XYZ file of C-alpha atoms in Angstrom:
635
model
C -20.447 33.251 -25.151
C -22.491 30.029 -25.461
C -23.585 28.431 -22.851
C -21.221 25.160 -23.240
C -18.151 27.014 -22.949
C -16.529 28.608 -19.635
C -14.808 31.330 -19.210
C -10.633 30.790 -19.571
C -8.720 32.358 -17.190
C -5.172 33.671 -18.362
C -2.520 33.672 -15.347
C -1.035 36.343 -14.064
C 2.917 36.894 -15.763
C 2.467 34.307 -18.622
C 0.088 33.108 -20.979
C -2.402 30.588 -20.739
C -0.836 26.701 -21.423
C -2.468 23.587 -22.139
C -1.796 22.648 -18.309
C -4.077 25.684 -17.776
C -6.776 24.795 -19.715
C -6.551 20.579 -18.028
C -6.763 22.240 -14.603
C -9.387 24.669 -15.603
C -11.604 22.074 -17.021
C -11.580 20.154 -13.917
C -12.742 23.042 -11.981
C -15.321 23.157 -14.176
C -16.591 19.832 -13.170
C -16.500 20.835 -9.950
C -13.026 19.332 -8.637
C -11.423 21.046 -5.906
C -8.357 18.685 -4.416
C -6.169 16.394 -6.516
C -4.017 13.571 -5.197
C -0.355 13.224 -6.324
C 3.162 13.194 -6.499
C 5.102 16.036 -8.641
C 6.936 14.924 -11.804
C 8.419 18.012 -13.834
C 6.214 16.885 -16.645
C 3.263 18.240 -14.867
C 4.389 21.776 -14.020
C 2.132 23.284 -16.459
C -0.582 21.485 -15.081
C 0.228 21.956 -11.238
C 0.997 25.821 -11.713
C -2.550 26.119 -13.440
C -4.274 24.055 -10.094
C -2.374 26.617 -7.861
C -3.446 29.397 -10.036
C -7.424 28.150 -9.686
C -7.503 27.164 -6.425
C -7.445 23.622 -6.413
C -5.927 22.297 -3.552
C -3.155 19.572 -4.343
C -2.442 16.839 -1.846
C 1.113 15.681 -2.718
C 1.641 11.979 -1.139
C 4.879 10.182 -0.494
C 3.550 7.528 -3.348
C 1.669 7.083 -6.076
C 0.184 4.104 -5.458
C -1.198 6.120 -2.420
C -2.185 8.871 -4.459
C -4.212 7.182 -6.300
C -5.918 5.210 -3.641
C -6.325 8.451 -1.699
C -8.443 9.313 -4.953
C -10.606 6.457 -3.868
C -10.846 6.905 -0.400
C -11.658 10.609 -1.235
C -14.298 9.141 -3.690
C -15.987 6.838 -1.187
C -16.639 9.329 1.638
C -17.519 12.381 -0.779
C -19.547 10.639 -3.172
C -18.063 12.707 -5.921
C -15.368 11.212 -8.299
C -11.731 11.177 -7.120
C -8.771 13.152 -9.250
C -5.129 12.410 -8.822
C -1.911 12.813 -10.814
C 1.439 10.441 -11.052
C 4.287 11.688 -13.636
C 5.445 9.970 -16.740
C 6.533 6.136 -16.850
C 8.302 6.116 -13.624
C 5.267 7.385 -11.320
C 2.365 5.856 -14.003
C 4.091 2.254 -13.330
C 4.168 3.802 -9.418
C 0.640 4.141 -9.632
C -0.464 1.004 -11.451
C -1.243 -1.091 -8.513
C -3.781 1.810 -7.618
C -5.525 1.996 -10.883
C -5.708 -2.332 -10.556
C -7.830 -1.965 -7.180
C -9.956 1.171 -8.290
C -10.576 -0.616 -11.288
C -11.475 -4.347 -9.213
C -13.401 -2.043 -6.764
C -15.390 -0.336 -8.988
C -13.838 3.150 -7.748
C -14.222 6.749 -9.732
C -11.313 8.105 -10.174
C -9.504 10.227 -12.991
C -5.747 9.939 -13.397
C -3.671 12.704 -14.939
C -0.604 11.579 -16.168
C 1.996 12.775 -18.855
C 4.555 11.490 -21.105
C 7.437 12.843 -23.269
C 7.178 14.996 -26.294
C 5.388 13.777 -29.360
C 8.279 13.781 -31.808
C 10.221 11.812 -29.149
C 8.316 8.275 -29.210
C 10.399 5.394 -29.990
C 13.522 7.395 -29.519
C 14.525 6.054 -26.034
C 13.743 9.089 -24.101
C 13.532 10.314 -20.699
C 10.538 8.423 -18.731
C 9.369 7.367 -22.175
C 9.961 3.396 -22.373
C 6.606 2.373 -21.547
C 3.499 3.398 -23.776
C 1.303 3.728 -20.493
C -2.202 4.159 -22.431
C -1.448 0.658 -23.944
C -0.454 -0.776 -20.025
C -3.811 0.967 -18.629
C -6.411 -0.424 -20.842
C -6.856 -3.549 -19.120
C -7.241 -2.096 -15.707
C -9.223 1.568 -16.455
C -12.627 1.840 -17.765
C -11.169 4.333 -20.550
C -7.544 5.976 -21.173
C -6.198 7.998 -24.035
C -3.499 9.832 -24.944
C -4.245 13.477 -25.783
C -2.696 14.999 -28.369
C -4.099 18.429 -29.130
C -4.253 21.108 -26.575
C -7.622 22.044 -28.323
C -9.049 19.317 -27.364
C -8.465 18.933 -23.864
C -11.929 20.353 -22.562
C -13.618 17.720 -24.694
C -12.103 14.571 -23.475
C -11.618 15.685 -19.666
C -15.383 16.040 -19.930
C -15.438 12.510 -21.281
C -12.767 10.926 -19.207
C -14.691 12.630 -16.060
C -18.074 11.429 -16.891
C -17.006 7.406 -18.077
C -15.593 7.426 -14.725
C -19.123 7.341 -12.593
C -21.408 6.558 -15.866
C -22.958 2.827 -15.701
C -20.313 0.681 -13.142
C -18.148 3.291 -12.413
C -14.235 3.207 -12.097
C -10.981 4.818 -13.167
C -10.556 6.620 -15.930
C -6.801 7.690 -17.418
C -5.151 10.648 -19.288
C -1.816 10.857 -20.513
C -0.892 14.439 -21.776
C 2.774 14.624 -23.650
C 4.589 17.506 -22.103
C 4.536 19.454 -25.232
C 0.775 19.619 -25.064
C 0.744 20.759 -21.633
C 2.934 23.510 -22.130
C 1.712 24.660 -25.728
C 0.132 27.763 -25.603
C -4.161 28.155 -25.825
C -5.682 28.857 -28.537
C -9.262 29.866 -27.615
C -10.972 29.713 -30.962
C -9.317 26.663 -31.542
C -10.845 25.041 -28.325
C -13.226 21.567 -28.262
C -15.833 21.914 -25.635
C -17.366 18.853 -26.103
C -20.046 18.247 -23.164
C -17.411 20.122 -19.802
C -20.774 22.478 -18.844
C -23.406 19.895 -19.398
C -25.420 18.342 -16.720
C -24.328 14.879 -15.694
C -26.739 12.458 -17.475
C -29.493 10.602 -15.781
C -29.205 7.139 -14.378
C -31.471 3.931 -15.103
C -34.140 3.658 -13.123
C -36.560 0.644 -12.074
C -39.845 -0.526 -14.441
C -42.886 -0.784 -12.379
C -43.492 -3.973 -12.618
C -40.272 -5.027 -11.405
C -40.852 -3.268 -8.308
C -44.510 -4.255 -7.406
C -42.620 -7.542 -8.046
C -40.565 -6.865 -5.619
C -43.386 -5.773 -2.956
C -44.464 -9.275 -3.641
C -41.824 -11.120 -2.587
C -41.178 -9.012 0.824
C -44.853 -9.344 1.977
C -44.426 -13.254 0.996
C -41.750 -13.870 2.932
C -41.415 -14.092 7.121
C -37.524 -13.799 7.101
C -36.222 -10.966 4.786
C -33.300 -9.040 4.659
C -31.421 -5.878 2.930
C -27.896 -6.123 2.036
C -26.209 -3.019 0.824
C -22.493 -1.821 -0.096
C -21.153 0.933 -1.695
C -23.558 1.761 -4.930
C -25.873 2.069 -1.786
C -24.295 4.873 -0.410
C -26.560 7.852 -2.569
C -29.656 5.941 -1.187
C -29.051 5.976 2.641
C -32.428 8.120 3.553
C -34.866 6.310 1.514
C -33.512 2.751 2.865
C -33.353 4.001 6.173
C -36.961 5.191 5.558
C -37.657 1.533 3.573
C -36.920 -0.041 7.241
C -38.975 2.123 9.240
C -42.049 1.840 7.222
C -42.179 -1.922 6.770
C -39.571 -3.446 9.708
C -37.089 -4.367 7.128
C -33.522 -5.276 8.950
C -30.434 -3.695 6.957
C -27.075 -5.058 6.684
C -24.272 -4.286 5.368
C -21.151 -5.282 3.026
C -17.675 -5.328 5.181
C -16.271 -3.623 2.022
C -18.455 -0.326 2.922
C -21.076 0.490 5.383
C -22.654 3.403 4.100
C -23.553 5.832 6.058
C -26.381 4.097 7.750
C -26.710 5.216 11.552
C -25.140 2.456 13.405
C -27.493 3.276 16.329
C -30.412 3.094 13.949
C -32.920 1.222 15.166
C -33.081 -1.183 11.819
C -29.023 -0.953 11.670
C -28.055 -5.003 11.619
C -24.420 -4.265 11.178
C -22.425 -6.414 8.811
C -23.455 -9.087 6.974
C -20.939 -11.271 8.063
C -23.154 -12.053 11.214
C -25.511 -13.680 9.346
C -23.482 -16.774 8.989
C -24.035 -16.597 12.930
C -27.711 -17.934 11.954
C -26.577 -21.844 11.010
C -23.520 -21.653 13.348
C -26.140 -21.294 16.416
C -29.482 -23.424 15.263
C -31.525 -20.253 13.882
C -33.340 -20.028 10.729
C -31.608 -17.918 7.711
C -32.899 -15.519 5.613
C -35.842 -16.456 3.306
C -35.411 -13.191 1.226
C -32.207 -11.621 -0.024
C -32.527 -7.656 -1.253
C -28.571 -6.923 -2.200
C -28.749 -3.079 -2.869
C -25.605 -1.949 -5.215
C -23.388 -4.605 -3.161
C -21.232 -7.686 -5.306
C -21.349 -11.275 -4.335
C -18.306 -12.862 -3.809
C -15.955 -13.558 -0.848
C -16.981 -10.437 0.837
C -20.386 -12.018 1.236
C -19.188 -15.104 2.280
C -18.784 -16.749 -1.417
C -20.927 -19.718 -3.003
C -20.968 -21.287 0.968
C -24.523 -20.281 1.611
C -23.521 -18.940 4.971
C -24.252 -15.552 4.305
C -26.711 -15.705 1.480
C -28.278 -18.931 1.198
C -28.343 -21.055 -1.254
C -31.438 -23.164 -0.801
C -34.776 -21.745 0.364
C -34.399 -18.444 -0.297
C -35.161 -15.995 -3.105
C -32.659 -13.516 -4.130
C -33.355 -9.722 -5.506
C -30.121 -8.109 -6.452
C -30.125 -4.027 -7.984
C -27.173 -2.996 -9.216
C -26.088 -0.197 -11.839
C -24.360 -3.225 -13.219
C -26.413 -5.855 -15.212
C -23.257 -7.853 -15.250
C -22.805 -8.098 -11.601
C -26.587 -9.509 -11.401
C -26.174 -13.216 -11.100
C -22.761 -13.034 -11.079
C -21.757 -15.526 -7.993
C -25.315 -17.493 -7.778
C -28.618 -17.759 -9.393
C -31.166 -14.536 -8.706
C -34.751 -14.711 -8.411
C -35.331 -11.327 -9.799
C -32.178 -8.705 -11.149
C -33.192 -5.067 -11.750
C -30.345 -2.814 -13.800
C -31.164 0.382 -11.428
C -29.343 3.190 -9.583
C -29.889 2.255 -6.365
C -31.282 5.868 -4.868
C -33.811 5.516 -7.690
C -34.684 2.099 -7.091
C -35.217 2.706 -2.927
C -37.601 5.951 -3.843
C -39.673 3.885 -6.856
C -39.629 0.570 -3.461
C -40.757 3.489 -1.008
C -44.032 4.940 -3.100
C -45.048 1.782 -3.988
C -45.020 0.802 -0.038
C -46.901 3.516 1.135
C -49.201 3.400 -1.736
C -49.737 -0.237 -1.217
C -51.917 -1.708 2.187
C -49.785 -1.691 5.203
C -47.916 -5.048 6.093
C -44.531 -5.723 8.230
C -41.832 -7.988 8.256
C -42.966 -10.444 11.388
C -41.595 -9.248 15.216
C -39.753 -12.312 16.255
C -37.790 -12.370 12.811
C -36.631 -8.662 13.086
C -35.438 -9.353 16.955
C -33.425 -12.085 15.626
C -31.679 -10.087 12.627
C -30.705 -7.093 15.085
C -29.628 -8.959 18.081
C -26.911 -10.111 15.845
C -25.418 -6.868 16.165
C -25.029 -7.502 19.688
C -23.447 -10.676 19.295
C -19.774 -10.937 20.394
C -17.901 -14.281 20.643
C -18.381 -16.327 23.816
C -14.708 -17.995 23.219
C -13.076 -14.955 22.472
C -14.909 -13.176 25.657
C -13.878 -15.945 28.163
C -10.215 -16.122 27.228
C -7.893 -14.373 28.826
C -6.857 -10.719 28.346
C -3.178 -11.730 28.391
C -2.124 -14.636 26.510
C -0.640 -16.787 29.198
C 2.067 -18.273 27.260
C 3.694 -15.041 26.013
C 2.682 -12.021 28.184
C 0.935 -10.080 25.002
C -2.581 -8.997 24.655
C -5.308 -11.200 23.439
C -5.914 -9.577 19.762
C -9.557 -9.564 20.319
C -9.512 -7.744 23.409
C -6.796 -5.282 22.358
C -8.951 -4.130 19.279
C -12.237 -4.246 21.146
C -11.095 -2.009 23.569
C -9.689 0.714 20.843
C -12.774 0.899 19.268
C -14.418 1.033 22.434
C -12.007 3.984 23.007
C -12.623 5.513 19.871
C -15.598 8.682 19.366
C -19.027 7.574 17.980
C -19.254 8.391 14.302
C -15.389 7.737 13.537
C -14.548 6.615 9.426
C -12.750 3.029 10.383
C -10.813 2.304 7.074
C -9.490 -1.477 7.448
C -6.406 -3.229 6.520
C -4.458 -6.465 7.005
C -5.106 -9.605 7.008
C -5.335 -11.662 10.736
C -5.763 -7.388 12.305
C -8.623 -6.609 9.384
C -10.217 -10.241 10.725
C -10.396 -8.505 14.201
C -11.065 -5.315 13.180
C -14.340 -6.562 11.661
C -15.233 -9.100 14.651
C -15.335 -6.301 16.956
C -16.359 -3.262 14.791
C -19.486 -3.105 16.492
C -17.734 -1.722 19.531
C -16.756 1.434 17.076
C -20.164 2.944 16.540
C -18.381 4.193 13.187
C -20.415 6.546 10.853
C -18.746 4.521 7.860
C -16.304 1.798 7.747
C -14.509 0.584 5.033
C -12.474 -3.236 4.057
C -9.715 -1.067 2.101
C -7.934 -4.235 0.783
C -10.974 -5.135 -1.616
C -11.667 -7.746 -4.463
C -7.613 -7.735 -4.503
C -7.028 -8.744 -1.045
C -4.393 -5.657 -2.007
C -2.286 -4.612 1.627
C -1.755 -1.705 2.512
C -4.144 0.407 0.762
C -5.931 1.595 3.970
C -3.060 4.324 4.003
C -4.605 6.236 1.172
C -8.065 5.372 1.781
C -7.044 7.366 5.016
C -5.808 10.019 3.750
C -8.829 10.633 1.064
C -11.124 9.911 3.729
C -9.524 12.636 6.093
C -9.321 15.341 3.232
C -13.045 14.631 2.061
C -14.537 14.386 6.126
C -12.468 16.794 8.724
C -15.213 16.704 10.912
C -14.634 13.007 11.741
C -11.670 11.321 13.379
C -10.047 8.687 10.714
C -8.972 5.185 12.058
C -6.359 3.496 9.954
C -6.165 -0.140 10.561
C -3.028 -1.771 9.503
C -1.187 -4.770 10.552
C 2.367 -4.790 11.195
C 2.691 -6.241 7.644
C 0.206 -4.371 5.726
C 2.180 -1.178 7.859
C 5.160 -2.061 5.710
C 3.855 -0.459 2.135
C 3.126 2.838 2.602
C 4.037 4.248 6.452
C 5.758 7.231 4.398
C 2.278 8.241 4.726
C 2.111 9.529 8.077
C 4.250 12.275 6.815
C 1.497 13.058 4.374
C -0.860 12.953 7.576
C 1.327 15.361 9.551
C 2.095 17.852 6.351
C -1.765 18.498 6.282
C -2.712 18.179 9.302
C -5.472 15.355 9.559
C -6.639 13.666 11.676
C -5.635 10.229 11.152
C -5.313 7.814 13.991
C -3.009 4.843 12.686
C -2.835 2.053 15.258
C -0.509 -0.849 14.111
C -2.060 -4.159 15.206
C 1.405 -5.747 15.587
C 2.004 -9.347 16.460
C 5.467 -9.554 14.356
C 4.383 -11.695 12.290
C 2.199 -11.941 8.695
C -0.358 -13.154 10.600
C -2.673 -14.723 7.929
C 0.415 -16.377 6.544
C 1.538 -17.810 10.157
C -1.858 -18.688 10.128
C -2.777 -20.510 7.040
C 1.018 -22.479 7.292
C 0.457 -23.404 11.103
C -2.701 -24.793 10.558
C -2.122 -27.214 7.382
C 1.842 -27.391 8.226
C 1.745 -27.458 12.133
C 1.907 -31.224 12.195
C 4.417 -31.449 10.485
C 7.619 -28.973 9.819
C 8.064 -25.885 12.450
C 8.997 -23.980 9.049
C 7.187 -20.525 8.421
C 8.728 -19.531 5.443
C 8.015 -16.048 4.393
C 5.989 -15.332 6.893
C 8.013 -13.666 9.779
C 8.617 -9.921 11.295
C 10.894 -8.779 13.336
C 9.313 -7.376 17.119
C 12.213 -5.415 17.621
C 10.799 -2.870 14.617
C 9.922 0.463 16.288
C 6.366 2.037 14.744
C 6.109 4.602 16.978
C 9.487 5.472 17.071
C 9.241 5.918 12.994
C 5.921 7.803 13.720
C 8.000 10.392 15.819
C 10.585 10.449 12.970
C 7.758 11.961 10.624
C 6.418 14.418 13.651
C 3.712 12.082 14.059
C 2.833 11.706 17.982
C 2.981 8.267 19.222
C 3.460 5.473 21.618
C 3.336 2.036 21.954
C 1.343 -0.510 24.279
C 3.570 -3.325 25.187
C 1.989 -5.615 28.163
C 5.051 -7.934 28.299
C 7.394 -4.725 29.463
C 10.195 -5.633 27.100
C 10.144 -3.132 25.127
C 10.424 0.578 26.422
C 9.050 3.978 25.793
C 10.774 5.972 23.264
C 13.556 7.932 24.708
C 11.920 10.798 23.108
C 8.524 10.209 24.433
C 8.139 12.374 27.485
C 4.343 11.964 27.628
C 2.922 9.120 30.854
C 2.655 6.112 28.217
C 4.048 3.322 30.198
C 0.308 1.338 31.638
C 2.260 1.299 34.849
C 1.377 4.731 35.492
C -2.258 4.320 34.806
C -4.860 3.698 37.413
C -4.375 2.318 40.993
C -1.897 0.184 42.094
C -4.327 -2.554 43.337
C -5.503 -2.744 39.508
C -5.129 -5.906 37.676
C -1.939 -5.662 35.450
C -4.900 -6.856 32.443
C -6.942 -3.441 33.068
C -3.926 -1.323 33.344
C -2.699 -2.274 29.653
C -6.618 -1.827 28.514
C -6.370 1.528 30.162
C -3.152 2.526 28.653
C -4.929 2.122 25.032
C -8.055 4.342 25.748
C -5.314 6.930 27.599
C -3.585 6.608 23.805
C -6.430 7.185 21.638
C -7.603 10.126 23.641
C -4.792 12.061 23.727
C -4.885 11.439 19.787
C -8.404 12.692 19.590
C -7.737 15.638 21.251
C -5.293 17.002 18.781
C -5.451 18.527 16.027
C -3.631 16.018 13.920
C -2.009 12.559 13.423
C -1.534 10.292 15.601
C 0.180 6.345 16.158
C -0.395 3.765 18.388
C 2.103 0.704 17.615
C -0.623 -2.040 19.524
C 1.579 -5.283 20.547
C -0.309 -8.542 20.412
C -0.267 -12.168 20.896
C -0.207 -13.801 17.193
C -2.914 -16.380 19.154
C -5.566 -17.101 18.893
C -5.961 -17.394 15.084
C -8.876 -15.459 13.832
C -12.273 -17.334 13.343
C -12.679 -16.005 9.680
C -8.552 -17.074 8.917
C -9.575 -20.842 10.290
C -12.658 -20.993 8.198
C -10.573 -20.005 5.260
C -7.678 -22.280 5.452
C -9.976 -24.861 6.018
C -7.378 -27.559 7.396
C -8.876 -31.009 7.408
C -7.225 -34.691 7.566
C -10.436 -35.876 5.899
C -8.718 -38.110 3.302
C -11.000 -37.601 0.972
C -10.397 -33.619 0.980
C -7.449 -32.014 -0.696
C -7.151 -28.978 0.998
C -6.744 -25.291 -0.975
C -6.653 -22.534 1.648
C -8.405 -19.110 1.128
C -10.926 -20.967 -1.223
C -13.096 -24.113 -0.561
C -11.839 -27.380 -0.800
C -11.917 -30.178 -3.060
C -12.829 -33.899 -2.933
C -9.889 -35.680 -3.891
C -10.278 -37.772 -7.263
C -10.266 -41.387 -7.835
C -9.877 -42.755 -11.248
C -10.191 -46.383 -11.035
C -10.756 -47.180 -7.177
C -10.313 -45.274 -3.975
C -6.726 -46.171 -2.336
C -5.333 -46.020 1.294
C -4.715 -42.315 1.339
C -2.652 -41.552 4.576
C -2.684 -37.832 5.799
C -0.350 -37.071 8.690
């Protein structure tokens, strides 16, 4: 046999289908867990996973299925595989494929469609022609029509996924290929046993360039997000040798020790800088991360816009230069680029980045909100917890080296104000370049299948909760350990938000925007054999009848104990009963929907500047004047 074949495996009792030969291909390219929901058009397919060994992970929804691809993805560093059914689970999955594809995920998607000779003939799950609906949103789909030539274009499905900018990648197999028998000599190989290709690397120049500009400048910086995550040890090693502070994207962390001694934290806290009369960066190294709102915009808050040079490596020329003008782009993989940056440091004559600047970069990590600190634990106008010290103390609660995957909108805000307090060995913003809610459940899920070691914290909001809580029943089926805590303030809080702040003036209307408090999350937890409990500091809402477990805070501590520390104390007595099992868990958090979150406020970016027409989420415009400025009154 030549070497760029492998070995077919017939099954046991029947012969050897197409769905066979797609399962066994993928094993050959080393996939060992699939994400998905069953559709009877993928039998073949499913039967051949069992008969391999590949573990299936069947979800509650495709659109979860597909995002537990990604979540899978991010933490494993390998590319994701998942599988929705014809037309009915494809259009499922669709809103998946959109954010792996925004997000720059790997992922392959198996999917399958009706017999050949049926198209155009109305027939069952057939309506749609779904490679035709996924070309816009997947780096490369097909429809494959010979069971010959499956090996071939898994192989080159697999490998466009993670080649160049990676992202998803789509299949669609008609059931009568699936389930037509294997023909060996008939069989396309195509490139399933070769080696994966090599990535781009850096020219010399452009890195002694870069050299340059770091022993140039007295304030500089490293940025990096997920095409960072292959190049953790040489970057960590990058900082140590030269001083170097390293931040990172809130869209992924990598796996950077947050104790490291040259760990900044996010890169959010560098618009701390301005906001408290400290100089900014004068040199910006973004390592495989994308500009854009994530980093703060075109603002300059983040990563100036004046007075400072910009290096950005990315796998993606296109992404260089995207958002603002760059001093110096280098097309690189980013492990490749940190190694080629390393020897060329320690072959060049010792410098460092100066003392006082690398004090000031990590002590931002340390910073935590003076107005948020001083107000009170309980908001004194509706008996709730302050958001800020509700999610502080959780991650406080939480065990060093958690994966913190999270969602919402007004909850993500806190989440990420106080996710120092986690000491997380990766976090990850799950709602993306979509601002797309609710995909934190699969990201959960992938995460937890990809890391069991690690305890997986599911951030959701009571509205980003909504989409997919079906979920916890995928949690509970396998048995992971998934800690979903519900920051729940009955309300879509960005939307309260963004309405109150431009509206509040004038019209107590909040249209679209409401929840109802009297919605049980832990009680639906316990429906799905999920343990669970809720933290309520008003003492409106009870226990759940079926909750026999001490929950209520009034049982905690001593009874000379503020009524503030006994709610506090009821969360960490939540989260460690979680961590101490051996699978799911929910905590259904009540908070105040006050204060608004700093980054929702800067945002909306309410004004009665006249001049200023207000567009929230984005920045604002001057108003126009054609002929001469008029009396414009703003109420």
């Amino acid at each position: 046999m030549s070497t760029h074949t492998f070995p077919l495996k017939t099954p046991n009792g029947r012969e050897l289908l197409g769905g066979d030969l797609l399962a066994q291909s993928l094993l050959a390219l080393d996939v060992r867990v699939a994400f998905g929901l069953h559709g009877g058009h993928l039998d073949a397919f499913l039967m051949g996973c069992v008969d391999i060994g590949i573990e299936l992970i069947d979800t509650r929804h495709e659109t979860a299925a597909i995002q537990a691809a990604e979540g899978f993805s991010k933490v494993s560093g390998k590319t994701g595989c998942c599988f929705v059914t014809a037309n009915s689970g494809f259009c499922n999955g669709l809103p998946g494929l959109a954010t792996a594809f925004a997000d720059r995920s790997p992922i392959l998607c198996i999917t399958s469609s009706p017999p050949l000779r049926d198209a155009e003939t109305n027939a069952l799950q057939g309506f749609h022609d779904q490679v035709v609906l996924s070309k816009p949103i997947t780096k490369f789909c097909l429809r494959v029509t010979s069971v010959g030539e499956i090996p071939r274009l898994v192989s080159l499905a697999w490998r466009t996924a993670s080649a160049g900018p990676p992202g998803p990648t789509l299949l669609d197999f008609p059931i009568d290929v699936l389930f037509t028998p294997v023909r060996e000599e008939d069989v396309a190989w195509g490139g399933i046993t070769a080696p994966m290709v090599a990535v781009p690397g850096p020219g010399g120049r452009a890195v002694r360039d870069v050299i340059g500009m770091v022993k140039a400048s007295v304030r500089p910086v490293v940025i990096v997000g997920t095409g960072a995550k292959g190049a953790v040890e040489k970057t960590i090693s990058l900082a140590e040798k030269i001083g170097i502070p390293i931040f990172h994207t809130p869209k992924f962390s990598t796996a950077i020790p947050f104790s490291h001694p040259f760990c900044a934290g996010s890169a959010l806290t560098l618009g701390l800088l301005t906001a408290t009369n400290k100089p900014q960066p004068d040199l910006v190294i973004i390592l495989g991360a994308r500009t854009g709102f994530l980093l703060g915009g075109r603002g300059g808050a983040i990563i100036p816009t004046s007075d400072c040079r910009i290096v950005q490596v990315d796998i993606d020329g296109s992404e260089i230069g995207r958002s603002e003008h760059v001093d110096l782009g280098i097309v690189s993989d980013i492990e490749l680029f940190t190694s080629a940056l390393l020897k060329e440091v320690e072959a060049s004559e010792k410098f460092r980045v100066p003392e006082e600047w690398i004090r000031t970069a990590l002590s931002l990590k340390s910073f935590r909100a003076p107005h948020n600190e001083k107000e009170p634990i309980l908001d004194t106008t509706n008996g709730h917890l302050h958001p800020y010290h509700a999610v502080k103390k959780l991650f406080q609660c939480i065990p060093d080296d958690s994966i913190v995957c999270i969602d919402g909108g007004e909850s993500g805000g806190w989440a990420l104000q106080c996710l120092p307090e986690a000491h997380a060995h990766l976090s990850m913003v799950c709602t993306g370049y979509l601002g797309f809610l609710g995909n934190g459940w699969g990201y959960a899920l992938g995460a937890a299948v990809a890391d069991k070691s690690r305890l997986v914290v599911n951030m959701q909001g009571d509205g980003s909760a909504g989409f997919h809580i079906a979920e916890l029943d995928t949690y509970a089926k396998f048995g992971l350990r998934v800690l979903t805590v519900v920051v729940n303030n009955s309300c879509w809080g960005m939307s309260c938000a963004g309405q109150e702040l431009i509206y509040g003036n004038i019209s107590d209307a909040r249209p679209a925007a409401k929840l109802r408090p009297e919605t049980r999350y832990d009680i639906i937890a316990e429906g799905f054999g999920v343990s669970s409990t809720i933290i309520d500091a008003t003492e409106t809402i009870p226990p759940s009848p079926s909750d026999t477990r001490r929950k209520s805070f009034k049982e905690l501590g001593f009874s000379e104990d503020e009524k503030s520390k006994k709610v506090l104390d009821a969360i960490g007595a939540a989260v460690d009963e979680v961590v101490h099992m051996d699978g799911p868990g929910l905590i259904d958090l009540r908070v105040s929907p006050y204060p608004f979150q700093d980054m929702t406020m800067g945002m909306v970016g309410a004004t009665n500047d006249p001049d200023v027409i207000v567009v929230p989420y984005y920045d604002n415009l001057p108003r126009p004047y054609y002929k001469e400025k008029k009396n414009v009154r703003i109420n």
